[in-house]
Amino acid sequence: MAETGPDQYLREEFNRWAEAGRGEGMEEHHVPIVEPTLALMDLQPTDRVLDVGCGTGWLARRLAASVPRGQVVGIDVSDEMIRRAQLASADIPNVKFLEGSAEQIPAPDDSFTQALSVESAYYWPSPERGVAEIFRVLCTGGSAWILINYYRDNPYCHQWGALYLIPAHLRWAEEWVSVFCQAGFVEVTHRRIPDLSATPEVYTGQWFRDADQMRQFKAQGALLISGRKPPRA
Ligand SMILES: C[S@@+](CC[C@H](N)C(=O)[O-])C[C@H]1O[C@@H](n2cnc3c(N)ncnc32)[C@H](O)[C@@H]1O
């Protein structure tokens, strides 16, 4: 019987994004907020890193270069994103991609030393379930990092909600912090990652009213929530 429900709906929508080439296009937009995040993660050569909602895998490939004696696993609910990620990464030995949802991560407990998710978590049907799954698959002492551009504290992104064809969670930073704490993470913090890239003089896309609104959005920055998995009590 064909699968129905939120995962199927997400898969169909993000497969359309992938087929339109939007997966590859995201690298350019996300690099300015991802690079400062990678610096904070302080990756070690042997780290085992999970990328949740990896899209076509540009970030997983970067991560793989930072952990030459470790491994990177990218998961995504869209099989077309995963197919493209695999195609583009065939010659990289320490990266692999799996179809799967954040709410049911296809990995055993205690598999990873770091987990990162970029511009994905507000789409998850249950962020609570996704963050709890990340907690499960992290080793003791491992860190989780969720980076999102769509959150309530930044007033310059609220208009996106009306443009999404899938329901998206517009939450306060403190609500995301609670989700991490409820999952069991400690040392939970949130911070802003401003996008310091140049803004065009004229904006003609659909996401911002004009270049000035885009500039203000980027100055507010993305929201980065992080936490560490403590030793078992
Ligand atoms: C805006 S794209 C970001 C992709 C990539 N992280 C990047 O920065 O280029 C969001 C991605 O999250 C994936 N996604 C959405 N909901 C998901 C879920 N519940 N589980 C896993 N992946 C999900 C989508 O399929 C899509 O590839």
mmCIF file of C-alpha atoms and ligand atoms in Angstrom:
data_model
loop_
_atom_site.group_PDB
_atom_site.id
_atom_site.type_symbol
_atom_site.label_atom_id
_atom_site.label_comp_id
_atom_site.label_asym_id
_atom_site.label_seq_id
_atom_site.Cartn_x
_atom_site.Cartn_y
_atom_site.Cartn_z
ATOM 1 C CA MET A 1 0.000 0.000 0.000
ATOM 2 C CA ALA A 2 1.338 3.462 -0.857
ATOM 3 C CA GLU A 3 2.600 5.454 2.132
ATOM 4 C CA THR A 4 0.504 8.448 3.141
ATOM 5 C CA GLY A 5 0.949 11.045 5.867
ATOM 6 C CA PRO A 6 3.349 13.882 6.617
ATOM 7 C CA ASP A 7 6.535 12.109 5.471
ATOM 8 C CA GLN A 8 4.999 11.270 2.106
ATOM 9 C CA TYR A 9 3.842 14.864 1.687
ATOM 10 C CA LEU A 10 7.305 16.198 2.594
ATOM 11 C CA ARG A 11 8.975 13.694 0.256
ATOM 12 C CA GLU A 12 6.799 14.745 -2.678
ATOM 13 C CA GLU A 13 7.341 18.451 -2.066
ATOM 14 C CA PHE A 14 11.116 18.184 -1.595
ATOM 15 C CA ASN A 15 11.406 15.824 -4.558
ATOM 16 C CA ARG A 16 9.884 18.655 -6.606
ATOM 17 C CA TRP A 17 12.489 21.039 -5.125
ATOM 18 C CA ALA A 18 15.252 18.576 -6.059
ATOM 19 C CA GLU A 19 13.965 18.130 -9.607
ATOM 20 C CA ALA A 20 13.886 21.926 -10.020
ATOM 21 C CA GLY A 21 17.585 22.079 -9.027
ATOM 22 C CA ARG A 22 16.867 23.854 -5.745
ATOM 23 C CA GLY A 23 19.004 21.401 -3.733
ATOM 24 C CA GLU A 24 22.221 22.412 -5.488
ATOM 25 C CA GLY A 25 21.258 26.099 -5.302
ATOM 26 C CA MET A 26 21.081 26.092 -1.503
ATOM 27 C CA GLU A 27 24.818 25.917 -0.958
ATOM 28 C CA GLU A 28 25.366 29.508 -2.055
ATOM 29 C CA HIS A 29 22.608 30.771 0.278
ATOM 30 C CA HIS A 30 23.595 28.739 3.323
ATOM 31 C CA VAL A 31 27.406 28.933 3.239
ATOM 32 C CA PRO A 32 27.536 32.368 4.962
ATOM 33 C CA ILE A 33 25.700 30.989 8.017
ATOM 34 C CA VAL A 34 27.185 27.481 7.900
ATOM 35 C CA GLU A 35 30.860 28.496 7.950
ATOM 36 C CA PRO A 36 30.682 30.240 11.369
ATOM 37 C CA THR A 37 28.698 27.231 12.639
ATOM 38 C CA LEU A 38 31.395 24.793 11.508
ATOM 39 C CA ALA A 39 33.976 26.906 13.345
ATOM 40 C CA LEU A 40 31.941 26.567 16.558
ATOM 41 C CA MET A 41 31.605 22.784 16.123
ATOM 42 C CA ASP A 42 35.375 22.340 16.397
ATOM 43 C CA LEU A 43 35.332 19.116 14.359
ATOM 44 C CA GLN A 44 38.000 16.508 15.083
ATOM 45 C CA PRO A 45 39.531 14.305 12.331
ATOM 46 C CA THR A 46 37.887 11.160 13.752
ATOM 47 C CA ASP A 47 34.401 12.609 14.338
ATOM 48 C CA ARG A 48 31.345 10.706 13.137
ATOM 49 C CA VAL A 49 28.913 13.357 11.936
ATOM 50 C CA LEU A 50 25.210 13.189 11.085
ATOM 51 C CA ASP A 51 23.663 15.772 8.709
ATOM 52 C CA VAL A 52 19.854 15.741 9.134
ATOM 53 C CA GLY A 53 17.896 17.027 6.126
ATOM 54 C CA CYS A 54 21.095 16.989 4.054
ATOM 55 C CA GLY A 55 19.491 17.877 0.703
ATOM 56 C CA THR A 56 21.886 17.137 -2.168
ATOM 57 C CA GLY A 57 24.809 16.743 0.230
ATOM 58 C CA TRP A 58 27.057 19.767 -0.294
ATOM 59 C CA LEU A 59 27.477 20.189 3.479
ATOM 60 C CA ALA A 60 28.078 16.482 4.110
ATOM 61 C CA ARG A 61 30.868 16.586 1.515
ATOM 62 C CA ARG A 62 32.459 19.558 3.296
ATOM 63 C CA LEU A 63 32.122 17.800 6.620
ATOM 64 C CA ALA A 64 33.754 14.676 5.165
ATOM 65 C CA ALA A 65 36.835 16.720 4.271
ATOM 66 C CA SER A 66 37.021 17.948 7.899
ATOM 67 C CA VAL A 67 36.859 14.427 9.368
ATOM 68 C CA PRO A 68 39.316 12.458 7.167
ATOM 69 C CA ARG A 69 39.537 9.582 9.664
ATOM 70 C CA GLY A 70 35.866 9.756 10.598
ATOM 71 C CA GLN A 71 32.610 9.392 8.742
ATOM 72 C CA VAL A 72 29.649 11.535 7.667
ATOM 73 C CA VAL A 73 26.099 10.291 7.175
ATOM 74 C CA GLY A 74 23.507 12.488 5.478
ATOM 75 C CA ILE A 75 19.837 11.634 5.789
ATOM 76 C CA ASP A 76 16.902 13.196 4.006
ATOM 77 C CA VAL A 77 13.209 12.429 3.656
ATOM 78 C CA SER A 78 13.400 13.150 -0.106
ATOM 79 C CA ASP A 79 14.662 10.181 -2.125
ATOM 80 C CA GLU A 80 15.435 12.480 -5.057
ATOM 81 C CA MET A 81 17.673 14.683 -2.867
ATOM 82 C CA ILE A 82 19.432 11.505 -1.674
ATOM 83 C CA ARG A 83 19.840 10.171 -5.219
ATOM 84 C CA ARG A 84 21.514 13.418 -6.274
ATOM 85 C CA ALA A 85 23.669 13.493 -3.117
ATOM 86 C CA GLN A 86 24.920 9.953 -3.821
ATOM 87 C CA LEU A 87 25.647 10.753 -7.444
ATOM 88 C CA ALA A 88 27.726 13.809 -6.516
ATOM 89 C CA SER A 89 29.673 11.986 -3.774
ATOM 90 C CA ALA A 90 30.563 8.644 -5.341
ATOM 91 C CA ASP A 91 34.319 9.275 -5.062
ATOM 92 C CA ILE A 92 34.288 10.326 -1.384
ATOM 93 C CA PRO A 93 34.933 7.259 0.774
ATOM 94 C CA ASN A 94 33.861 8.625 4.161
ATOM 95 C CA VAL A 95 30.410 9.950 3.311
ATOM 96 C CA LYS A 96 27.159 8.088 2.797
ATOM 97 C CA PHE A 97 23.556 9.102 2.306
ATOM 98 C CA LEU A 98 20.400 7.389 3.508
ATOM 99 C CA GLU A 99 16.763 8.072 2.859
ATOM 100 C CA GLY A 100 15.044 8.624 6.187
ATOM 101 C CA SER A 101 13.168 11.096 8.316
ATOM 102 C CA ALA A 102 14.390 13.067 11.301
ATOM 103 C CA GLU A 103 11.628 11.480 13.354
ATOM 104 C CA GLN A 104 12.952 7.980 12.649
ATOM 105 C CA ILE A 105 16.686 8.229 12.009
ATOM 106 C CA PRO A 106 17.996 5.072 10.316
ATOM 107 C CA ALA A 107 20.941 4.569 12.702
ATOM 108 C CA PRO A 108 21.565 2.666 15.952
ATOM 109 C CA ASP A 109 21.822 4.405 19.339
ATOM 110 C CA ASP A 110 25.134 6.165 20.142
ATOM 111 C CA SER A 111 26.354 6.285 16.510
ATOM 112 C CA PHE A 112 27.614 9.868 16.122
ATOM 113 C CA THR A 113 29.883 12.341 17.914
ATOM 114 C CA GLN A 114 28.263 15.403 16.272
ATOM 115 C CA ALA A 115 24.911 16.072 14.576
ATOM 116 C CA LEU A 116 24.075 19.090 12.456
ATOM 117 C CA SER A 117 20.912 20.146 10.679
ATOM 118 C CA VAL A 118 20.739 23.199 8.418
ATOM 119 C CA GLU A 119 17.514 24.892 7.363
ATOM 120 C CA SER A 120 15.408 21.779 7.875
ATOM 121 C CA ALA A 121 14.071 21.443 11.443
ATOM 122 C CA TYR A 122 11.103 23.802 11.078
ATOM 123 C CA TYR A 123 9.694 21.490 8.392
ATOM 124 C CA TRP A 124 9.797 18.387 10.561
ATOM 125 C CA PRO A 125 6.245 17.306 11.425
ATOM 126 C CA SER A 126 7.427 16.876 15.029
ATOM 127 C CA PRO A 127 10.595 18.791 15.955
ATOM 128 C CA GLU A 128 10.256 17.222 19.439
ATOM 129 C CA ARG A 129 10.484 13.742 17.948
ATOM 130 C CA GLY A 130 13.352 14.752 15.604
ATOM 131 C CA VAL A 131 15.457 16.285 18.383
ATOM 132 C CA ALA A 132 14.794 13.239 20.599
ATOM 133 C CA GLU A 133 15.989 11.014 17.745
ATOM 134 C CA ILE A 134 19.169 13.077 17.363
ATOM 135 C CA PHE A 135 19.733 12.638 21.114
ATOM 136 C CA ARG A 136 19.303 8.860 20.749
ATOM 137 C CA VAL A 137 21.829 8.471 17.911
ATOM 138 C CA LEU A 138 24.476 10.725 19.528
ATOM 139 C CA CYS A 139 27.200 9.246 21.739
ATOM 140 C CA THR A 140 27.597 10.456 25.298
ATOM 141 C CA GLY A 141 29.339 13.839 25.125
ATOM 142 C CA GLY A 142 28.213 14.337 21.516
ATOM 143 C CA SER A 143 26.825 17.684 20.345
ATOM 144 C CA ALA A 144 23.748 18.638 18.358
ATOM 145 C CA TRP A 145 23.519 21.815 16.257
ATOM 146 C CA ILE A 146 20.337 23.043 14.598
ATOM 147 C CA LEU A 147 20.632 26.095 12.347
ATOM 148 C CA ILE A 148 17.457 27.760 11.036
ATOM 149 C CA ASN A 149 16.557 30.970 9.247
ATOM 150 C CA TYR A 150 12.816 30.750 9.967
ATOM 151 C CA TYR A 151 12.085 31.545 13.623
ATOM 152 C CA ARG A 152 9.750 33.908 15.422
ATOM 153 C CA ASP A 153 12.383 36.203 16.976
ATOM 154 C CA ASN A 154 13.369 37.414 13.491
ATOM 155 C CA PRO A 155 10.446 39.579 12.264
ATOM 156 C CA TYR A 156 11.863 39.776 8.738
ATOM 157 C CA CYS A 157 11.105 36.126 7.872
ATOM 158 C CA HIS A 158 7.489 35.778 9.052
ATOM 159 C CA GLN A 159 6.140 36.395 5.531
ATOM 160 C CA TRP A 160 7.681 33.077 4.394
ATOM 161 C CA GLY A 161 4.928 31.105 6.163
ATOM 162 C CA ALA A 162 2.363 32.147 3.555
ATOM 163 C CA LEU A 163 4.702 31.002 0.740
ATOM 164 C CA TYR A 164 5.440 27.495 2.006
ATOM 165 C CA LEU A 165 3.382 24.661 0.514
ATOM 166 C CA ILE A 166 4.126 22.591 3.611
ATOM 167 C CA PRO A 167 3.349 23.513 7.208
ATOM 168 C CA ALA A 168 6.380 25.041 8.934
ATOM 169 C CA HIS A 169 6.902 25.714 12.665
ATOM 170 C CA LEU A 170 7.522 29.394 13.474
ATOM 171 C CA ARG A 171 8.878 29.155 17.030
ATOM 172 C CA TRP A 172 10.716 31.398 19.462
ATOM 173 C CA ALA A 173 14.364 30.645 20.194
ATOM 174 C CA GLU A 174 13.401 29.807 23.777
ATOM 175 C CA GLU A 175 10.864 27.244 22.519
ATOM 176 C CA TRP A 176 13.626 25.490 20.558
ATOM 177 C CA VAL A 177 15.772 25.549 23.686
ATOM 178 C CA SER A 178 12.937 23.808 25.587
ATOM 179 C CA VAL A 179 12.722 21.130 22.898
ATOM 180 C CA PHE A 180 16.443 20.418 23.370
ATOM 181 C CA CYS A 181 16.154 20.376 27.173
ATOM 182 C CA GLN A 182 13.125 18.061 27.072
ATOM 183 C CA ALA A 183 15.053 15.640 24.847
ATOM 184 C CA GLY A 184 17.738 15.439 27.571
ATOM 185 C CA PHE A 185 20.419 17.773 26.215
ATOM 186 C CA VAL A 186 22.520 19.839 28.635
ATOM 187 C CA GLU A 187 24.542 23.031 28.082
ATOM 188 C CA VAL A 188 21.746 24.121 25.734
ATOM 189 C CA THR A 189 22.351 27.536 24.209
ATOM 190 C CA HIS A 190 21.078 29.607 21.349
ATOM 191 C CA ARG A 191 22.876 32.306 19.433
ATOM 192 C CA ARG A 192 22.531 34.328 16.258
ATOM 193 C CA ILE A 193 24.673 33.780 13.181
ATOM 194 C CA PRO A 194 24.451 36.954 11.066
ATOM 195 C CA ASP A 195 24.735 36.544 7.312
ATOM 196 C CA LEU A 196 27.571 38.893 6.355
ATOM 197 C CA SER A 197 27.392 38.289 2.601
ATOM 198 C CA ALA A 198 26.720 41.237 0.286
ATOM 199 C CA THR A 199 23.065 42.101 -0.369
ATOM 200 C CA PRO A 200 22.074 43.196 -3.891
ATOM 201 C CA GLU A 201 20.917 46.803 -4.325
ATOM 202 C CA VAL A 202 17.641 45.574 -5.833
ATOM 203 C CA TYR A 203 15.721 42.442 -4.737
ATOM 204 C CA THR A 204 13.223 40.887 -7.150
ATOM 205 C CA GLY A 205 12.500 37.491 -5.543
ATOM 206 C CA GLN A 206 9.424 36.430 -3.559
ATOM 207 C CA TRP A 207 10.896 35.973 -0.059
ATOM 208 C CA PHE A 208 11.498 39.620 0.865
ATOM 209 C CA ARG A 209 9.566 42.835 0.250
ATOM 210 C CA ASP A 210 12.707 44.556 -0.986
ATOM 211 C CA ALA A 211 16.481 44.634 -0.593
ATOM 212 C CA ASP A 212 16.193 46.580 2.647
ATOM 213 C CA GLN A 213 14.045 43.895 4.282
ATOM 214 C CA MET A 214 16.530 41.252 3.099
ATOM 215 C CA ARG A 215 19.398 43.274 4.585
ATOM 216 C CA GLN A 216 17.594 43.511 7.934
ATOM 217 C CA PHE A 217 16.825 39.776 7.885
ATOM 218 C CA LYS A 218 20.487 38.928 7.292
ATOM 219 C CA ALA A 219 21.646 41.313 10.021
ATOM 220 C CA GLN A 220 19.345 39.590 12.548
ATOM 221 C CA GLY A 221 20.949 36.340 11.494
ATOM 222 C CA ALA A 222 20.101 32.653 11.599
ATOM 223 C CA LEU A 223 19.268 30.942 14.877
ATOM 224 C CA LEU A 224 21.708 28.282 16.079
ATOM 225 C CA ILE A 225 20.579 26.017 18.914
ATOM 226 C CA SER A 226 23.089 23.604 20.385
ATOM 227 C CA GLY A 227 23.361 21.132 23.230
ATOM 228 C CA ARG A 228 25.427 18.243 24.526
ATOM 229 C CA LYS A 229 24.335 14.712 25.406
ATOM 230 C CA PRO A 230 25.305 14.100 29.049
ATOM 231 C CA PRO A 231 26.602 10.839 30.521
ATOM 232 C CA ARG A 232 23.823 8.436 31.563
ATOM 233 C CA ALA A 233 22.723 9.050 35.154
HETATM 234 C C1 LIG B 1 15.749 23.884 2.777
HETATM 235 S S1 LIG B 1 16.363 22.263 2.489
HETATM 236 C C2 LIG B 1 17.987 22.332 3.233
HETATM 237 C C3 LIG B 1 18.911 21.273 2.694
HETATM 238 C C4 LIG B 1 20.364 21.317 3.212
HETATM 239 N N1 LIG B 1 20.417 21.131 4.637
HETATM 240 C C5 LIG B 1 21.038 22.593 2.811
HETATM 241 O O1 LIG B 1 21.391 23.409 3.676
HETATM 242 O O2 LIG B 1 21.239 22.817 1.610
HETATM 243 C C6 LIG B 1 15.461 21.295 3.668
HETATM 244 C C7 LIG B 1 15.770 19.815 3.564
HETATM 245 O O3 LIG B 1 15.197 19.155 4.693
HETATM 246 C C8 LIG B 1 14.622 17.942 4.254
HETATM 247 N N2 LIG B 1 13.587 17.538 5.228
HETATM 248 C C9 LIG B 1 12.427 18.175 5.503
HETATM 249 N N3 LIG B 1 11.752 17.535 6.461
HETATM 250 C C10 LIG B 1 12.498 16.450 6.808
HETATM 251 C C11 LIG B 1 12.345 15.404 7.755
HETATM 252 N N4 LIG B 1 11.248 15.312 8.537
HETATM 253 N N5 LIG B 1 13.311 14.472 7.855
HETATM 254 C C12 LIG B 1 14.424 14.543 7.053
HETATM 255 N N6 LIG B 1 14.622 15.504 6.138
HETATM 256 C C13 LIG B 1 13.685 16.466 6.021
HETATM 257 C C14 LIG B 1 14.078 18.259 2.871
HETATM 258 O O4 LIG B 1 13.846 17.113 2.101
HETATM 259 C C15 LIG B 1 15.153 19.167 2.321
HETATM 260 O O5 LIG B 1 16.145 18.443 1.616
#
